[in-house]
Amino acid sequence: MKIIKNITIGLSLLMSTQLVFSAQPGTTLASVNPEADRMALQQFFKKRFPDAELADYVNGIYAVDADSRTQWEDLESFPPYEFDVEEGERLFKTAFANGKGYADCFEKGGIGIRQNFPYWDKKAGTVKTLEQEINECRESNGEKPLKWGKGPIAQISAYMAWTSRDNVFDIKIPEGDEGALAAYLDGKKFFYTKRGQLNLSCANCHVQGSNVRIRADLASPSLGHTSHFPVFRSKWGELGTLHRRYKGCHKDSRSQPLGMQHETFRNLEYFQTYMSNGLVVNGPGSRK
Amino acid sequence: MKKLIAIVATVVFLPAAAMAETFDDAFDMNRAMHGKGYTFTWSGKQYSTDHLEEVEARVAATKENAEDLIAKAKAKNAEVANVGFEWKLTKGILKDAEAAMVSGDYRKALDLAAQAKYHARIGLEQHAYAENNWHLSVPQ
């Protein structure tokens, strides 16, 4: 019995190594294929968590860990971010000193558009995030920009996500636009690169290490990572933006973290949200 | 069955056997097992488990030497920050090194500067490694 078991293990190891070495990892502008990456990531998690539904990945770790899910469902029955959505709506609808408002800066008056962010801004030659455009809107109307991590910017972002719930993410990498593809590739490379004193990549924890206990926490699958931000996190005791989380996680590898809205973080968001295409907007969310 | 086992065994073990122990592997293993100040043999020659920076710090504990090593560590850290691989604690260690120098503890300043410079050097190695190997954890 034992020997037969060993043989199967040997064989499956063998096959998986061959798979890893025969396919194209897409590390250059010429070979990178975002759609193939998205399919491969879905396949990876389908194999790893055969019982999890694809649509459920917007729920982070709770998609794959039944134990913490029950607690979380209790939490979500009185959502801790409810006040923030209301406050976000109030801020969103409060006119600037010049009489204009956020609605004037966005398509469709800013309602139901979360699924289109971040996007490649060809003219500016960079990835634009929702939070970035909230601040650009303020500045072009003579208001001071908001701080990136928490507070009003997270609340306005939460309200805008709220009005977009259940809309399907549709991040585009415009065909034939090398700049857009390069931004995507930069984000992908950042995600898979080991760094810091602990020599860890995002993928080490959120792909190969997903649902593995790291100190007191289980790391979520990376699929769907950006779908529910901003997040009310119990540990923070408040709402925070995606880039606040990126900064904390970057630091967790014992690296000197990048600043929020740094170009590389925006590229990372572009890559991660593209991976979530087909999933729905589910923000704001709540997490432990 | 026997034949199958043999095939599996060779294929599975081949990569390990084909990969000779590199100097870095030998260094890391001996350093982990014996700490600094140990001598090991690799490819018929003797080597120390000391890091480059520990050797650099083994100079007279003077203000000039401390200043010099701190400056070198800062330059190395700027280099690694420039490629995005700066470690979290390095700046703090450099600050502590400077504080030790100001208070006249040149030995401590040298040791801390050496540690910071080591962080920066390994960060640069990480960067070089990543350039060629980052794809290894991309699911296919």
GROMACS .gro file of C-alpha atoms in nm:
model
  428
    1MET     CA    1   0.000   0.000   0.000
    2LYS     CA    2   0.266   0.242   0.108
    3ILE     CA    3   0.474   0.185  -0.203
    4ILE     CA    4   0.182   0.249  -0.434
    5LYS     CA    5   0.114   0.572  -0.256
    6ASN     CA    6   0.476   0.675  -0.295
    7ILE     CA    7   0.462   0.605  -0.663
    8THR     CA    8   0.162   0.831  -0.711
    9ILE     CA    9   0.331   1.107  -0.520
   10GLY     CA   10   0.644   1.064  -0.729
   11LEU     CA   11   0.447   1.073  -1.050
   12SER     CA   12   0.240   1.376  -0.962
   13LEU     CA   13   0.551   1.563  -0.855
   14LEU     CA   14   0.708   1.474  -1.182
   15MET     CA   15   0.414   1.596  -1.385
   16SER     CA   16   0.382   1.920  -1.201
   17THR     CA   17   0.749   2.003  -1.248
   18GLN     CA   18   0.721   1.939  -1.619
   19LEU     CA   19   0.417   2.162  -1.635
   20VAL     CA   20   0.599   2.440  -1.460
   21PHE     CA   21   0.892   2.423  -1.696
   22SER     CA   22   0.712   2.377  -2.023
   23ALA     CA   23   0.471   2.670  -2.017
   24GLN     CA   24   0.545   3.037  -2.082
   25PRO     CA   25   0.570   3.248  -1.770
   26GLY     CA   26   0.532   3.569  -1.972
   27THR     CA   27   0.813   3.776  -1.826
   28THR     CA   28   0.879   4.006  -2.121
   29LEU     CA   29   0.673   4.256  -2.318
   30ALA     CA   30   0.688   4.019  -2.613
   31SER     CA   31   0.566   3.713  -2.425
   32VAL     CA   32   0.334   3.849  -2.155
   33ASN     CA   33  -0.030   3.755  -2.206
   34PRO     CA   34  -0.265   3.898  -1.943
   35GLU     CA   35  -0.561   3.680  -2.041
   36ALA     CA   36  -0.347   3.365  -2.015
   37ASP     CA   37  -0.223   3.486  -1.676
   38ARG     CA   38  -0.579   3.536  -1.555
   39MET     CA   39  -0.683   3.188  -1.669
   40ALA     CA   40  -0.373   3.028  -1.517
   41LEU     CA   41  -0.437   3.196  -1.181
   42GLN     CA   42  -0.799   3.080  -1.180
   43GLN     CA   43  -0.687   2.728  -1.268
   44PHE     CA   44  -0.428   2.734  -0.992
   45PHE     CA   45  -0.688   2.818  -0.729
   46LYS     CA   46  -0.943   2.579  -0.875
   47LYS     CA   47  -0.693   2.298  -0.821
   48ARG     CA   48  -0.590   2.421  -0.479
   49PHE     CA   49  -0.942   2.479  -0.348
   50PRO     CA   50  -1.169   2.253  -0.554
   51ASP     CA   51  -1.474   2.334  -0.341
   52ALA     CA   52  -1.454   2.712  -0.368
   53GLU     CA   53  -1.678   2.885  -0.622
   54LEU     CA   54  -1.500   3.131  -0.851
   55ALA     CA   55  -1.751   3.408  -0.771
   56ASP     CA   56  -1.681   3.366  -0.401
   57TYR     CA   57  -1.318   3.483  -0.427
   58VAL     CA   58  -1.436   3.840  -0.369
   59ASN     CA   59  -1.469   3.728  -0.007
   60GLY     CA   60  -1.096   3.679   0.043
   61ILE     CA   61  -0.988   3.423   0.298
   62TYR     CA   62  -1.352   3.353   0.384
   63ALA     CA   63  -1.396   3.193   0.042
   64VAL     CA   64  -1.166   2.910   0.146
   65ASP     CA   65  -1.170   2.895   0.525
   66ALA     CA   66  -1.502   2.774   0.662
   67ASP     CA   67  -1.408   2.836   1.026
   68SER     CA   68  -1.350   3.208   1.004
   69ARG     CA   69  -1.635   3.249   0.755
   70THR     CA   70  -1.905   3.197   1.015
   71GLN     CA   71  -1.760   3.470   1.237
   72TRP     CA   72  -1.728   3.700   0.940
   73GLU     CA   73  -2.088   3.642   0.830
   74ASP     CA   74  -2.199   3.748   1.177
   75LEU     CA   75  -1.985   4.060   1.143
   76GLU     CA   76  -2.133   4.140   0.802
   77SER     CA   77  -2.490   4.120   0.933
   78PHE     CA   78  -2.422   4.455   1.103
   79PRO     CA   79  -2.157   4.585   0.862
   80PRO     CA   80  -1.895   4.790   1.047
   81TYR     CA   81  -1.851   5.012   0.739
   82GLU     CA   82  -2.212   5.129   0.724
   83PHE     CA   83  -2.135   5.462   0.887
   84ASP     CA   84  -1.844   5.516   0.647
   85VAL     CA   85  -2.065   5.464   0.343
   86GLU     CA   86  -2.312   5.723   0.476
   87GLU     CA   87  -2.034   5.966   0.557
   88GLY     CA   88  -1.881   5.899   0.215
   89GLU     CA   89  -2.211   5.984   0.048
   90ARG     CA   90  -2.237   6.306   0.245
   91LEU     CA   91  -1.881   6.407   0.151
   92PHE     CA   92  -1.938   6.306  -0.211
   93LYS     CA   93  -2.245   6.528  -0.233
   94THR     CA   94  -2.098   6.828  -0.051
   95ALA     CA   95  -2.004   7.099  -0.300
   96PHE     CA   96  -1.651   7.244  -0.314
   97ALA     CA   97  -1.597   7.614  -0.241
   98ASN     CA   98  -1.635   7.688  -0.614
   99GLY     CA   99  -1.977   7.523  -0.626
  100LYS     CA  100  -1.864   7.216  -0.822
  101GLY     CA  101  -1.851   6.863  -0.680
  102TYR     CA  102  -1.708   6.513  -0.729
  103ALA     CA  103  -1.995   6.424  -0.961
  104ASP     CA  104  -1.862   6.677  -1.211
  105CYS     CA  105  -1.527   6.500  -1.237
  106PHE     CA  106  -1.639   6.147  -1.319
  107GLU     CA  107  -1.835   5.971  -1.586
  108LYS     CA  108  -2.199   5.904  -1.497
  109GLY     CA  109  -2.168   6.148  -1.212
  110GLY     CA  110  -1.936   5.900  -1.035
  111ILE     CA  111  -2.215   5.650  -0.970
  112GLY     CA  112  -2.166   5.280  -1.052
  113ILE     CA  113  -1.821   5.315  -1.209
  114ARG     CA  114  -1.588   5.142  -0.961
  115GLN     CA  115  -1.543   4.841  -1.190
  116ASN     CA  116  -1.349   5.052  -1.441
  117PHE     CA  117  -1.068   5.141  -1.197
  118PRO     CA  118  -0.777   5.140  -1.214
  119TYR     CA  119  -0.734   5.221  -1.583
  120TRP     CA  120  -0.451   5.303  -1.820
  121ASP     CA  121  -0.448   5.676  -1.896
  122LYS     CA  122  -0.281   5.693  -2.233
  123LYS     CA  123  -0.240   6.069  -2.236
  124ALA     CA  124  -0.080   6.080  -1.893
  125GLY     CA  125   0.116   5.761  -1.967
  126THR     CA  126   0.033   5.608  -1.630
  127VAL     CA  127  -0.219   5.394  -1.440
  128LYS     CA  128  -0.490   5.597  -1.265
  129THR     CA  129  -0.660   5.474  -0.950
  130LEU     CA  130  -0.994   5.587  -0.813
  131GLU     CA  131  -0.836   5.750  -0.508
  132GLN     CA  132  -0.594   5.937  -0.729
  133GLU     CA  133  -0.880   6.079  -0.937
  134ILE     CA  134  -1.071   6.176  -0.622
  135ASN     CA  135  -0.775   6.391  -0.522
  136GLU     CA  136  -0.720   6.524  -0.875
  137CYS     CA  137  -1.084   6.628  -0.875
  138ARG     CA  138  -1.030   6.819  -0.553
  139GLU     CA  139  -0.714   6.988  -0.670
  140SER     CA  140  -0.853   7.094  -1.005
  141ASN     CA  141  -1.134   7.261  -0.812
  142GLY     CA  142  -0.903   7.445  -0.576
  143GLU     CA  143  -0.933   7.207  -0.279
  144LYS     CA  144  -0.647   7.048  -0.085
  145PRO     CA  145  -0.578   6.678  -0.157
  146LEU     CA  146  -0.678   6.422   0.107
  147LYS     CA  147  -0.438   6.180   0.280
  148TRP     CA  148  -0.422   5.847   0.096
  149GLY     CA  149  -0.466   5.579   0.360
  150LYS     CA  150  -0.782   5.637   0.561
  151GLY     CA  151  -1.049   5.884   0.660
  152PRO     CA  152  -1.240   6.090   0.402
  153ILE     CA  153  -1.069   5.945   0.094
  154ALA     CA  154  -1.153   5.592   0.206
  155GLN     CA  155  -1.510   5.696   0.285
  156ILE     CA  156  -1.567   5.858  -0.055
  157SER     CA  157  -1.410   5.555  -0.223
  158ALA     CA  158  -1.636   5.330  -0.012
  159TYR     CA  159  -1.947   5.518  -0.122
  160MET     CA  160  -1.843   5.497  -0.488
  161ALA     CA  161  -1.780   5.123  -0.452
  162TRP     CA  162  -2.115   5.083  -0.277
  163THR     CA  163  -2.297   5.237  -0.574
  164SER     CA  164  -2.115   4.987  -0.797
  165ARG     CA  165  -2.180   4.667  -0.605
  166ASP     CA  166  -2.233   4.364  -0.828
  167ASN     CA  167  -2.098   4.542  -1.135
  168VAL     CA  168  -1.843   4.318  -1.307
  169PHE     CA  169  -1.477   4.427  -1.311
  170ASP     CA  170  -1.371   4.517  -1.660
  171ILE     CA  171  -1.010   4.632  -1.656
  172LYS     CA  172  -0.874   4.694  -2.004
  173ILE     CA  173  -0.523   4.673  -2.137
  174PRO     CA  174  -0.567   4.856  -2.466
  175GLU     CA  175  -0.450   4.645  -2.760
  176GLY     CA  176  -0.126   4.762  -2.914
  177ASP     CA  177  -0.050   5.003  -2.631
  178GLU     CA  178   0.295   4.907  -2.508
  179GLY     CA  179   0.279   5.147  -2.215
  180ALA     CA  180  -0.030   4.978  -2.073
  181LEU     CA  181   0.119   4.632  -2.116
  182ALA     CA  182   0.445   4.745  -1.956
  183ALA     CA  183   0.252   4.879  -1.655
  184TYR     CA  184   0.070   4.548  -1.622
  185LEU     CA  185   0.399   4.355  -1.649
  186ASP     CA  186   0.563   4.578  -1.388
  187GLY     CA  187   0.275   4.505  -1.147
  188LYS     CA  188   0.298   4.134  -1.217
  189LYS     CA  189   0.673   4.133  -1.163
  190PHE     CA  190   0.636   4.319  -0.835
  191PHE     CA  191   0.381   4.065  -0.715
  192TYR     CA  192   0.598   3.761  -0.790
  193THR     CA  193   0.935   3.903  -0.680
  194LYS     CA  194   1.093   3.793  -0.352
  195ARG     CA  195   1.228   4.077  -0.145
  196GLY     CA  196   1.309   4.208   0.201
  197GLN     CA  197   1.496   4.053   0.489
  198LEU     CA  198   1.248   3.764   0.490
  199ASN     CA  199   1.295   3.711   0.117
  200LEU     CA  200   0.922   3.681   0.050
  201SER     CA  201   0.710   3.772  -0.250
  202CYS     CA  202   0.341   3.860  -0.236
  203ALA     CA  203   0.284   3.530  -0.415
  204ASN     CA  204   0.473   3.332  -0.151
  205CYS     CA  205   0.195   3.421   0.094
  206HIS     CA  206  -0.107   3.478  -0.132
  207VAL     CA  207  -0.056   3.211  -0.402
  208GLN     CA  208   0.166   2.928  -0.276
  209GLY     CA  209   0.089   3.023   0.086
  210SER     CA  210  -0.284   3.092   0.051
  211ASN     CA  211  -0.487   2.952   0.340
  212VAL     CA  212  -0.162   2.868   0.521
  213ARG     CA  213  -0.127   3.002   0.873
  214ILE     CA  214   0.130   3.281   0.906
  215ARG     CA  215   0.165   3.363   1.274
  216ALA     CA  216  -0.196   3.431   1.375
  217ASP     CA  217  -0.336   3.479   1.023
  218LEU     CA  218  -0.435   3.281   0.719
  219ALA     CA  219  -0.328   3.454   0.398
  220SER     CA  220  -0.608   3.500   0.145
  221PRO     CA  221  -0.592   3.379  -0.216
  222SER     CA  222  -0.476   3.665  -0.439
  223LEU     CA  223  -0.764   3.609  -0.679
  224GLY     CA  224  -1.024   3.877  -0.603
  225HIS     CA  225  -0.782   4.070  -0.381
  226THR     CA  226  -0.886   4.417  -0.489
  227SER     CA  227  -1.260   4.358  -0.535
  228HIS     CA  228  -1.384   4.473  -0.195
  229PHE     CA  229  -1.169   4.773  -0.107
  230PRO     CA  230  -1.172   4.995   0.086
  231VAL     CA  231  -1.191   4.764   0.385
  232PHE     CA  232  -1.300   4.808   0.743
  233ARG     CA  233  -1.040   4.604   0.923
  234SER     CA  234  -1.097   4.506   1.285
  235LYS     CA  235  -0.723   4.532   1.352
  236TRP     CA  236  -0.725   4.893   1.229
  237GLY     CA  237  -1.058   4.965   1.396
  238GLU     CA  238  -1.143   5.174   1.091
  239LEU     CA  239  -1.172   5.188   0.717
  240GLY     CA  240  -0.854   5.184   0.505
  241THR     CA  241  -0.762   5.194   0.137
  242LEU     CA  242  -0.604   4.922  -0.074
  243HIS     CA  243  -0.272   5.104  -0.080
  244ARG     CA  244  -0.265   5.118   0.297
  245ARG     CA  245  -0.291   4.739   0.288
  246TYR     CA  246  -0.026   4.716   0.015
  247LYS     CA  247   0.212   4.919   0.227
  248GLY     CA  248   0.157   4.700   0.532
  249CYS     CA  249   0.202   4.380   0.336
  250HIS     CA  250   0.510   4.514   0.156
  251LYS     CA  251   0.656   4.583   0.501
  252ASP     CA  252   0.571   4.230   0.613
  253SER     CA  253   0.855   4.100   0.396
  254ARG     CA  254   1.075   4.335   0.604
  255SER     CA  255   1.119   4.571   0.313
  256GLN     CA  256   1.121   4.947   0.329
  257PRO     CA  257   0.771   4.990   0.180
  258LEU     CA  258   0.677   5.215  -0.110
  259GLY     CA  259   0.454   5.514  -0.051
  260MET     CA  260   0.081   5.487  -0.118
  261GLN     CA  261  -0.008   5.564  -0.482
  262HIS     CA  262   0.353   5.511  -0.587
  263GLU     CA  263   0.361   5.421  -0.955
  264THR     CA  264   0.463   5.061  -0.879
  265PHE     CA  265   0.173   5.017  -0.634
  266ARG     CA  266  -0.064   5.153  -0.901
  267ASN     CA  267   0.080   4.906  -1.150
  268LEU     CA  268   0.035   4.631  -0.891
  269GLU     CA  269  -0.329   4.734  -0.852
  270TYR     CA  270  -0.368   4.729  -1.232
  271PHE     CA  271  -0.230   4.374  -1.246
  272GLN     CA  272  -0.428   4.249  -0.947
  273THR     CA  273  -0.755   4.403  -1.060
  274TYR     CA  274  -0.709   4.264  -1.411
  275MET     CA  275  -0.677   3.923  -1.245
  276SER     CA  276  -1.020   3.995  -1.089
  277ASN     CA  277  -1.191   4.066  -1.422
  278GLY     CA  278  -1.517   3.876  -1.430
  279LEU     CA  279  -1.566   3.903  -1.054
  280VAL     CA  280  -1.798   4.165  -0.908
  281VAL     CA  281  -1.735   4.483  -0.715
  282ASN     CA  282  -1.798   4.399  -0.352
  283GLY     CA  283  -1.670   4.702  -0.168
  284PRO     CA  284  -1.652   4.817   0.094
  285GLY     CA  285  -1.563   4.501   0.280
  286SER     CA  286  -1.487   4.393   0.632
  287ARG     CA  287  -1.193   4.183   0.742
  288LYS     CA  288  -1.033   4.067   1.063
  289MET     CA  289   0.619  -0.191  -1.121
  290LYS     CA  290   0.986  -0.214  -1.032
  291LYS     CA  291   1.080  -0.049  -1.356
  292LEU     CA  292   0.839   0.234  -1.292
  293ILE     CA  293   0.981   0.297  -0.948
  294ALA     CA  294   1.329   0.310  -1.094
  295ILE     CA  295   1.227   0.562  -1.359
  296VAL     CA  296   1.053   0.784  -1.110
  297ALA     CA  297   1.350   0.768  -0.877
  298THR     CA  298   1.604   0.868  -1.140
  299VAL     CA  299   1.400   1.155  -1.275
  300VAL     CA  300   1.313   1.288  -0.935
  301PHE     CA  301   1.664   1.263  -0.798
  302LEU     CA  302   1.853   1.370  -1.107
  303PRO     CA  303   1.818   1.747  -1.061
  304ALA     CA  304   1.957   1.728  -0.707
  305ALA     CA  305   2.251   1.511  -0.812
  306ALA     CA  306   2.332   1.722  -1.119
  307MET     CA  307   2.347   2.037  -0.909
  308ALA     CA  308   2.689   2.052  -0.743
  309GLU     CA  309   2.714   2.249  -0.420
  310THR     CA  310   2.798   2.608  -0.508
  311PHE     CA  311   3.028   2.823  -0.299
  312ASP     CA  312   2.730   3.026  -0.179
  313ASP     CA  313   2.548   2.711  -0.065
  314ALA     CA  314   2.857   2.590   0.120
  315PHE     CA  315   2.909   2.931   0.277
  316ASP     CA  316   2.545   2.963   0.387
  317MET     CA  317   2.537   2.614   0.534
  318ASN     CA  318   2.862   2.655   0.729
  319ARG     CA  319   2.762   2.999   0.849
  320ALA     CA  320   2.426   2.867   0.968
  321MET     CA  321   2.588   2.570   1.142
  322HIS     CA  322   2.895   2.733   1.293
  323GLY     CA  323   2.835   3.110   1.303
  324LYS     CA  324   3.112   3.359   1.224
  325GLY     CA  325   3.483   3.294   1.269
  326TYR     CA  326   3.472   2.933   1.146
  327THR     CA  327   3.694   2.788   0.873
  328PHE     CA  328   3.552   2.545   0.619
  329THR     CA  329   3.686   2.368   0.312
  330TRP     CA  330   3.531   2.403  -0.032
  331SER     CA  331   3.679   2.263  -0.353
  332GLY     CA  332   4.003   2.187  -0.170
  333LYS     CA  333   4.053   2.541  -0.036
  334GLN     CA  334   3.989   2.692   0.305
  335TYR     CA  335   3.744   2.975   0.361
  336SER     CA  336   3.612   3.171   0.659
  337THR     CA  337   3.242   3.196   0.748
  338ASP     CA  338   3.285   3.569   0.811
  339HIS     CA  339   3.082   3.805   0.599
  340LEU     CA  340   3.274   4.053   0.391
  341GLU     CA  341   3.144   4.331   0.616
  342GLU     CA  342   3.256   4.159   0.935
  343VAL     CA  343   3.604   4.157   0.795
  344GLU     CA  344   3.572   4.525   0.702
  345ALA     CA  345   3.465   4.609   1.058
  346ARG     CA  346   3.773   4.439   1.203
  347VAL     CA  347   3.982   4.754   1.195
  348ALA     CA  348   4.100   4.985   1.473
  349ALA     CA  349   3.803   5.140   1.654
  350THR     CA  350   3.874   5.500   1.555
  351LYS     CA  351   3.646   5.785   1.455
  352GLU     CA  352   3.791   5.790   1.101
  353ASN     CA  353   3.731   5.418   1.048
  354ALA     CA  354   3.379   5.439   1.183
  355GLU     CA  355   3.296   5.739   0.964
  356ASP     CA  356   3.439   5.565   0.664
  357LEU     CA  357   3.238   5.245   0.709
  358ILE     CA  358   2.917   5.437   0.783
  359ALA     CA  359   2.965   5.635   0.461
  360LYS     CA  360   3.018   5.312   0.266
  361ALA     CA  361   2.710   5.154   0.424
  362LYS     CA  362   2.500   5.459   0.338
  363ALA     CA  363   2.616   5.453  -0.022
  364LYS     CA  364   2.534   5.083  -0.052
  365ASN     CA  365   2.192   5.140   0.099
  366ALA     CA  366   2.122   5.423  -0.144
  367GLU     CA  367   2.217   5.186  -0.424
  368VAL     CA  368   1.977   4.915  -0.308
  369ALA     CA  369   1.697   5.167  -0.244
  370ASN     CA  370   1.741   5.285  -0.598
  371VAL     CA  371   1.646   4.941  -0.734
  372GLY     CA  372   1.358   4.909  -0.485
  373PHE     CA  373   1.509   4.644  -0.257
  374GLU     CA  374   1.590   4.838   0.058
  375TRP     CA  375   1.524   4.643   0.378
  376LYS     CA  376   1.301   4.774   0.651
  377LEU     CA  377   1.547   4.801   0.940
  378THR     CA  378   1.855   4.929   0.757
  379LYS     CA  379   1.793   5.303   0.795
  380GLY     CA  380   1.737   5.257   1.169
  381ILE     CA  381   2.061   5.061   1.203
  382LEU     CA  382   2.247   5.339   1.023
  383LYS     CA  383   2.096   5.594   1.262
  384ASP     CA  384   2.210   5.383   1.558
  385ALA     CA  385   2.557   5.358   1.405
  386GLU     CA  386   2.576   5.735   1.378
  387ALA     CA  387   2.455   5.779   1.734
  388ALA     CA  388   2.721   5.535   1.857
  389MET     CA  389   2.985   5.728   1.669
  390VAL     CA  390   2.874   6.059   1.817
  391SER     CA  391   2.889   5.911   2.166
  392GLY     CA  392   3.242   5.785   2.097
  393ASP     CA  393   3.161   5.413   2.085
  394TYR     CA  394   3.351   5.348   1.761
  395ARG     CA  395   3.349   4.968   1.796
  396LYS     CA  396   2.971   4.965   1.814
  397ALA     CA  397   2.948   5.212   1.527
  398LEU     CA  398   3.169   4.988   1.311
  399ASP     CA  399   2.966   4.678   1.389
  400LEU     CA  400   2.634   4.847   1.315
  401ALA     CA  401   2.763   5.001   0.993
  402ALA     CA  402   2.885   4.657   0.889
  403GLN     CA  403   2.542   4.512   0.956
  404ALA     CA  404   2.369   4.784   0.752
  405LYS     CA  405   2.613   4.738   0.466
  406TYR     CA  406   2.552   4.364   0.473
  407HIS     CA  407   2.173   4.421   0.449
  408ALA     CA  408   2.226   4.645   0.148
  409ARG     CA  409   2.460   4.402  -0.025
  410ILE     CA  410   2.222   4.110   0.019
  411GLY     CA  411   1.934   4.330  -0.103
  412LEU     CA  412   2.132   4.395  -0.420
  413GLU     CA  413   2.193   4.022  -0.461
  414GLN     CA  414   1.821   3.965  -0.419
  415HIS     CA  415   1.751   4.215  -0.691
  416ALA     CA  416   1.997   4.050  -0.929
  417TYR     CA  417   1.849   3.709  -0.853
  418ALA     CA  418   1.493   3.836  -0.899
  419GLU     CA  419   1.567   3.977  -1.242
  420ASN     CA  420   1.628   3.626  -1.371
  421ASN     CA  421   1.407   3.418  -1.146
  422TRP     CA  422   1.094   3.611  -1.052
  423HIS     CA  423   0.886   3.403  -1.290
  424LEU     CA  424   0.946   3.085  -1.087
  425SER     CA  425   0.636   3.133  -0.874
  426VAL     CA  426   0.403   3.243  -1.155
  427PRO     CA  427   0.130   2.978  -1.190
  428GLN     CA  428   0.121   2.830  -1.540
   0.00000   0.00000   0.00000
